[in-house]
Short mmCIF file of C-alpha atoms and ligand atoms in Angstrom, two decimals:
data_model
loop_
_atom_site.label_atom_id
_atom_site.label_comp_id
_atom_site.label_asym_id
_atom_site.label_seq_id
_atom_site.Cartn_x
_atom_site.Cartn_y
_atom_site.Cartn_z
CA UNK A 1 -95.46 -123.95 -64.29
CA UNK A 2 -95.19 -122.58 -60.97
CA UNK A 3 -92.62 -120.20 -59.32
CA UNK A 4 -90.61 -123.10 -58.30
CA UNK A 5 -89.35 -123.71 -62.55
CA UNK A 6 -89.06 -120.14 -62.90
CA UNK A 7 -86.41 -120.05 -59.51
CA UNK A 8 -85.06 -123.12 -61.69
CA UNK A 9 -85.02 -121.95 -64.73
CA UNK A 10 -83.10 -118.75 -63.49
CA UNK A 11 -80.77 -120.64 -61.54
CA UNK A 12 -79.99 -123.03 -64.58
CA UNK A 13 -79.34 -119.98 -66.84
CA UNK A 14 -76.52 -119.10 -63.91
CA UNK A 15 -74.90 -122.25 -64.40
CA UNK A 16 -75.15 -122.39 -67.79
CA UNK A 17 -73.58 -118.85 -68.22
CA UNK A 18 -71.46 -119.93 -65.91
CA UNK A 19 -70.26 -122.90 -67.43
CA UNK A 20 -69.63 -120.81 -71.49
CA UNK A 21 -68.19 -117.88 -69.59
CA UNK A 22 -65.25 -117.98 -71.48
CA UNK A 23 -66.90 -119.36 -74.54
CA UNK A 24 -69.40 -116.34 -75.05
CA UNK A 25 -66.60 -114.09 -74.28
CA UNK A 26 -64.04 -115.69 -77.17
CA UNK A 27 -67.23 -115.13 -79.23
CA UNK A 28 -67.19 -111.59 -78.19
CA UNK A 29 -63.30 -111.02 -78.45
CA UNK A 30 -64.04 -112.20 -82.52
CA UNK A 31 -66.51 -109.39 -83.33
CA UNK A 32 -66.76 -107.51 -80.14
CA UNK A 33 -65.09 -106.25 -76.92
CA UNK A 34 -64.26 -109.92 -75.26
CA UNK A 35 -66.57 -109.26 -72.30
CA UNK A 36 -69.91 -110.85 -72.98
CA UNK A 37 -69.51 -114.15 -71.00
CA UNK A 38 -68.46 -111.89 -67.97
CA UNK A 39 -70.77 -109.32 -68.22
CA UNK A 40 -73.80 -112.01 -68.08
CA UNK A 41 -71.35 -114.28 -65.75
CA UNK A 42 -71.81 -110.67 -63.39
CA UNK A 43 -75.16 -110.33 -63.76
CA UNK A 44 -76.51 -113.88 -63.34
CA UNK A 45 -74.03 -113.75 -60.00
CA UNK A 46 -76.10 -110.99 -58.50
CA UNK A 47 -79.05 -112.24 -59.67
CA UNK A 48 -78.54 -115.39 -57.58
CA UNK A 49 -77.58 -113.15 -54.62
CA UNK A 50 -80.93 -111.29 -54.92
CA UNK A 51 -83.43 -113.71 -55.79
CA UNK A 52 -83.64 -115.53 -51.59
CA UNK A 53 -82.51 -112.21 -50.24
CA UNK A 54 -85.49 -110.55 -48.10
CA UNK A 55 -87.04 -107.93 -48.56
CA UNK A 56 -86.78 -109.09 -52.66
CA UNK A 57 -87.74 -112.30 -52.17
CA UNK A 58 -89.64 -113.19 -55.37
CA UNK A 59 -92.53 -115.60 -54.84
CA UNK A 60 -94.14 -115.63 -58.20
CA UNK A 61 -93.28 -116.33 -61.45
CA UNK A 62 -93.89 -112.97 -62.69
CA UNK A 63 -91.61 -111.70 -59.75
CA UNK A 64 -88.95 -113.82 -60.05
CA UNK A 65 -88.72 -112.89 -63.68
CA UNK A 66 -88.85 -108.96 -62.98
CA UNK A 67 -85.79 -109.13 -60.20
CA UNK A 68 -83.96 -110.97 -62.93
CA UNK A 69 -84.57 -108.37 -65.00
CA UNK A 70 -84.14 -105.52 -62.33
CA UNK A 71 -80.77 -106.68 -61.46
CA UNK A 72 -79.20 -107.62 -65.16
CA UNK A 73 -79.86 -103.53 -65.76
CA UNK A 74 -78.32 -102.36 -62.48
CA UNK A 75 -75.52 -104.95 -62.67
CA UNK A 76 -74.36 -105.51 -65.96
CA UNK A 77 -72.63 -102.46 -67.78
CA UNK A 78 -72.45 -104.03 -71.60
CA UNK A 79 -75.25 -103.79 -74.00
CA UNK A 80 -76.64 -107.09 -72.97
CA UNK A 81 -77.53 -105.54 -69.60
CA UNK A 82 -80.44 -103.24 -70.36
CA UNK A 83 -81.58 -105.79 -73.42
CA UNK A 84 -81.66 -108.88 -71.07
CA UNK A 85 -82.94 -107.06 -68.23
CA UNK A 86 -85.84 -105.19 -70.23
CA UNK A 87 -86.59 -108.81 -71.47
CA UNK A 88 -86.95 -110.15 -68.30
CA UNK A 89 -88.70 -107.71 -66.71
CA UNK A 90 -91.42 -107.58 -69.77
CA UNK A 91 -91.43 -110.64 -69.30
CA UNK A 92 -92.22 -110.49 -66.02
CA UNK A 93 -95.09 -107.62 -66.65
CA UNK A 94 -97.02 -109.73 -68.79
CA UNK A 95 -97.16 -112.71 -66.45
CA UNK A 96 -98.47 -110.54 -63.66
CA UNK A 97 -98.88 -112.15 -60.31
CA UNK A 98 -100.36 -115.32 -61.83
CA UNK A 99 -99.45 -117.85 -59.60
CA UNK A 100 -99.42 -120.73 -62.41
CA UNK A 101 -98.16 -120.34 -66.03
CA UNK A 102 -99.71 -122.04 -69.10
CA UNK A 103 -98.04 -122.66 -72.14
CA UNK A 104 -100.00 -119.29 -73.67
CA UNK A 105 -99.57 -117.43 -71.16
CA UNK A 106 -95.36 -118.07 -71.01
CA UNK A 107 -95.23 -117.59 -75.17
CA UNK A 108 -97.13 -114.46 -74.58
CA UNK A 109 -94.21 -113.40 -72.27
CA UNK A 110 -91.38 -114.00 -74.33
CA UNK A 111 -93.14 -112.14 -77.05
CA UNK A 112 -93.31 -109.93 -74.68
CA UNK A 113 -89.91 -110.12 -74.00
CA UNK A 114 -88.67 -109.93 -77.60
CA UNK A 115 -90.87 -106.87 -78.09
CA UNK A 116 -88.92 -104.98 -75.63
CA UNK A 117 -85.58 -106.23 -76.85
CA UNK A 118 -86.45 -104.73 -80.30
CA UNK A 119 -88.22 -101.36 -78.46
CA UNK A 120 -84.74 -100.68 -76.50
CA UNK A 121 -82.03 -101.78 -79.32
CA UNK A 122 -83.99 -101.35 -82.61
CA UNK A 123 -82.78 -104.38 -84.11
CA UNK A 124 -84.51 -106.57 -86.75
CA UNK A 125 -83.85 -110.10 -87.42
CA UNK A 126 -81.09 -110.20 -89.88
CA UNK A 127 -78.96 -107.49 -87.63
CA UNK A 128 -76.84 -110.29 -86.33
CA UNK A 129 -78.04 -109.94 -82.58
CA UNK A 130 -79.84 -112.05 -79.93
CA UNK A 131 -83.17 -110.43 -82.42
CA UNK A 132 -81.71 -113.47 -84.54
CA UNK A 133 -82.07 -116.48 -82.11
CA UNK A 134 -85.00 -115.01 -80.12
CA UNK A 135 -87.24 -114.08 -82.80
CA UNK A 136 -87.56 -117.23 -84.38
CA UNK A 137 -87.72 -118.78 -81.09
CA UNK A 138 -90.85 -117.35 -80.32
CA UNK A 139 -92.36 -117.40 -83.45
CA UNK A 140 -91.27 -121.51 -83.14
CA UNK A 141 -93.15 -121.56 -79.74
CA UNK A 142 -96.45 -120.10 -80.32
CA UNK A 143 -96.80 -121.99 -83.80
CA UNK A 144 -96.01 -125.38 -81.91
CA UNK A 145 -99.02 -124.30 -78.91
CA UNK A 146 -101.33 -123.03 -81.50
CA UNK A 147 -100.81 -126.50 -83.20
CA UNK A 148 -101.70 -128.53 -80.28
CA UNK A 149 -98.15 -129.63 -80.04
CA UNK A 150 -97.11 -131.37 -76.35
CA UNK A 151 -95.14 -129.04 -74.06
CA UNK A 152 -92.05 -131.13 -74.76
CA UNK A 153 -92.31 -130.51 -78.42
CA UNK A 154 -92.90 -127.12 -78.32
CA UNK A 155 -90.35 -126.51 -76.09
CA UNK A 156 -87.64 -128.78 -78.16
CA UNK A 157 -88.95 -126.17 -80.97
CA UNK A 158 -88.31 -122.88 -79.11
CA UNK A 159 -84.67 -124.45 -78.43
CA UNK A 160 -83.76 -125.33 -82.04
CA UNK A 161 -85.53 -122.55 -83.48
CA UNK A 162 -82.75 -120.33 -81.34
CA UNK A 163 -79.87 -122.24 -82.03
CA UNK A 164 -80.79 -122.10 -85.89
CA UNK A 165 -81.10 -118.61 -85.60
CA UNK A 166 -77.89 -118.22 -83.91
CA UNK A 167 -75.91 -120.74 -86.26
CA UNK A 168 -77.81 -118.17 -89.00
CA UNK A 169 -75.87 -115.33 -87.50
CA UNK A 170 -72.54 -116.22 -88.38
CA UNK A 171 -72.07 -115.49 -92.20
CA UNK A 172 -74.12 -112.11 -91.96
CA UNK A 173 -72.69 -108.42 -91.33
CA UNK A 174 -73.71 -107.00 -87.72
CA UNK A 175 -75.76 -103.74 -88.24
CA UNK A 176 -76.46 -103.37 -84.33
CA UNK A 177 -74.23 -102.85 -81.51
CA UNK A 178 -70.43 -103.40 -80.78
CA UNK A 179 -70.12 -105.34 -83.89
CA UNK A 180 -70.96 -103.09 -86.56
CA UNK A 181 -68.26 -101.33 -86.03
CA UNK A 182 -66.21 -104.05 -87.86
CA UNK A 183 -68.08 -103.66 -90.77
CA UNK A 184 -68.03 -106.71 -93.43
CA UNK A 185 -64.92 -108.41 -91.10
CA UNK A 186 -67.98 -109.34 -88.32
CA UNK A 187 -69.01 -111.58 -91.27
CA UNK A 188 -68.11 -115.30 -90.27
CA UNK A 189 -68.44 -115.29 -86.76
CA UNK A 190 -71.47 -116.15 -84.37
CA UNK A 191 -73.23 -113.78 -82.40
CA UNK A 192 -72.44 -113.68 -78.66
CA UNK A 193 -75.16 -112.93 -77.62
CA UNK A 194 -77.56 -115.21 -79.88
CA UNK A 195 -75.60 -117.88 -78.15
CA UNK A 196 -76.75 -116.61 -74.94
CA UNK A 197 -80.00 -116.52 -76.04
CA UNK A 198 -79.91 -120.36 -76.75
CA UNK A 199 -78.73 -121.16 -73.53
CA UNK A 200 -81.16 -119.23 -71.74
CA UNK A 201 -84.09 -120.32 -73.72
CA UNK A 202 -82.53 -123.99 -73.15
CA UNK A 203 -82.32 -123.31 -69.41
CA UNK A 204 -85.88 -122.58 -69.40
CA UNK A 205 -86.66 -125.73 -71.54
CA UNK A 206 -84.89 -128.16 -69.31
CA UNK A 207 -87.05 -126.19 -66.34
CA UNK A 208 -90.02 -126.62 -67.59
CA UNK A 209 -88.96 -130.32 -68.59
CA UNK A 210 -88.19 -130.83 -64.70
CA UNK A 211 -91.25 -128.88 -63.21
CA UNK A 212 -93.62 -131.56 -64.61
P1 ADP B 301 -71.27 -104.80 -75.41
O1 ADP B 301 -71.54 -104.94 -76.87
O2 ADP B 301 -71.70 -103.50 -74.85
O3 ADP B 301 -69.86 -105.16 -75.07
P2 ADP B 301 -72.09 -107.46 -74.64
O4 ADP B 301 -70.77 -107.89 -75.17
O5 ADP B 301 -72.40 -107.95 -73.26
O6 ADP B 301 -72.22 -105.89 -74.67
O7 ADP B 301 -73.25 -107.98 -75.59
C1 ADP B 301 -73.09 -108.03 -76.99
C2 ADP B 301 -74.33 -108.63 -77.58
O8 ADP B 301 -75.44 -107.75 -77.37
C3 ADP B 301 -74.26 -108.82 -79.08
O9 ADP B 301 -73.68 -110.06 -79.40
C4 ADP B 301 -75.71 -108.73 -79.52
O10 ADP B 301 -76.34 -110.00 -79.53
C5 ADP B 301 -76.35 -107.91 -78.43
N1 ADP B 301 -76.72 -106.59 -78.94
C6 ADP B 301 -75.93 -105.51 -79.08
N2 ADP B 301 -76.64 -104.46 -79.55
C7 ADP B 301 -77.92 -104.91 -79.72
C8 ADP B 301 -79.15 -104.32 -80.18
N3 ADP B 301 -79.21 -103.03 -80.55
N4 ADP B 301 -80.25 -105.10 -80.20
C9 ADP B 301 -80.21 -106.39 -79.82
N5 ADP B 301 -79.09 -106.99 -79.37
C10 ADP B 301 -77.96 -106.28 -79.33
MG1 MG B 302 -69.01 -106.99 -75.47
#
């Protein structure tokens, strides 16, 4: 995968944010603040702006990846800012300046990723957070490479191991974030951002899917 599905992959997440603005913010007016779709909506705006603007022109995947992440933390004010951006931009870190990703090499970067989710907001799985769709994700993604799965397979796991984990969110309590504050009443109710999580993980997917 070359920098070309990563510029795709980041521009699909944009469109796909886009496109459940107003769904991940009704998900966030249920437990939250009602902002989540337009905080991300924000960020993956500016991150289009930035990503063909010299002198930040990213030409690798590793630098494409850390502007993402550079501008979601300068751009978006919510929680999901710094979480998304340090994601990203871990993410970025442990690609480098490879100019070519293999399948290790881009589970080793969302571990990466998920690692400095859970460094920066402390949540576990179970918390009711994006920890809940991303974790498993992962985990779902490195299990299908280590088994000598096809990259379509082990992508289609990554996807449905996040959108299991997000469906898993809804009947537990929130311990993390905005959410807690509700106490038991956050039971019933998906996560916000464990939705976004899915769609950006299925962004990437349907990248990688087109890249090859
Ligand atoms: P805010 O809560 O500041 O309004 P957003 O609405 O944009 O920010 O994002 C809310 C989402 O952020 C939650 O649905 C949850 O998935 C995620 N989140 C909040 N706190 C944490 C945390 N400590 N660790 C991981 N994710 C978190
Ligand atoms: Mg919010």
């Amino acid at each position: 995968m070359d920098a070309e599905v990563f510029r795709t992959w980041i521009v699909s997440a944009a469109e796909v944010i886009e496109a459940n603005r107003d769904h991940l913010t009704q998900l966030d007016a249920a437990i939250g603040d009602a902002d989540h779709g337009i905080n991300l909506a924000r960020g993956f705006t500016a991150v289009l702006g930035t990503l063909d603007t010299p002198p930040t022109k990213a030409s690798t995947p590793g630098g494409i990846l850390t502007l993402t992440g550079n501008t979601l933390i300068s751009k978006v004010g919510g929680a999901s800012g710094p979480l998304y951006g340090t994601a990203f931009r871990r993410a970025g870190k442990s690609l480098g300046d490879a100019a070519d990703v293999d399948l290790p090499a881009l589970s080793a970067a969302l571990d990466a990723a998920l690692a400095g989710v859970q460094q920066l907001g402390a949540a576990r799985e179970g918390d009711k957070t994006m920890v809940d769709a991303l974790a498993p994700a992962t985990r779902a993604f490195s299990k299908a490479i280590a088994e000598g799965a096809s990259p379509d397979d082990a992508f289609v796991s990554l996807v449905e191991a996040a959108q299991a984990g997000a469906v898993a969110t809804i009947p537990l309590q929130a311990l993390k974030g905005r959410a807690s504050y509700l106490g038991p009443r956050s039971v019933g109710h998906e996560d916000p951002g464990a939705v976004s999580t899915v769609l950006i993980l299925g962004a990437l997917a349907e990248a990688a899917r087109a890249g090859r």
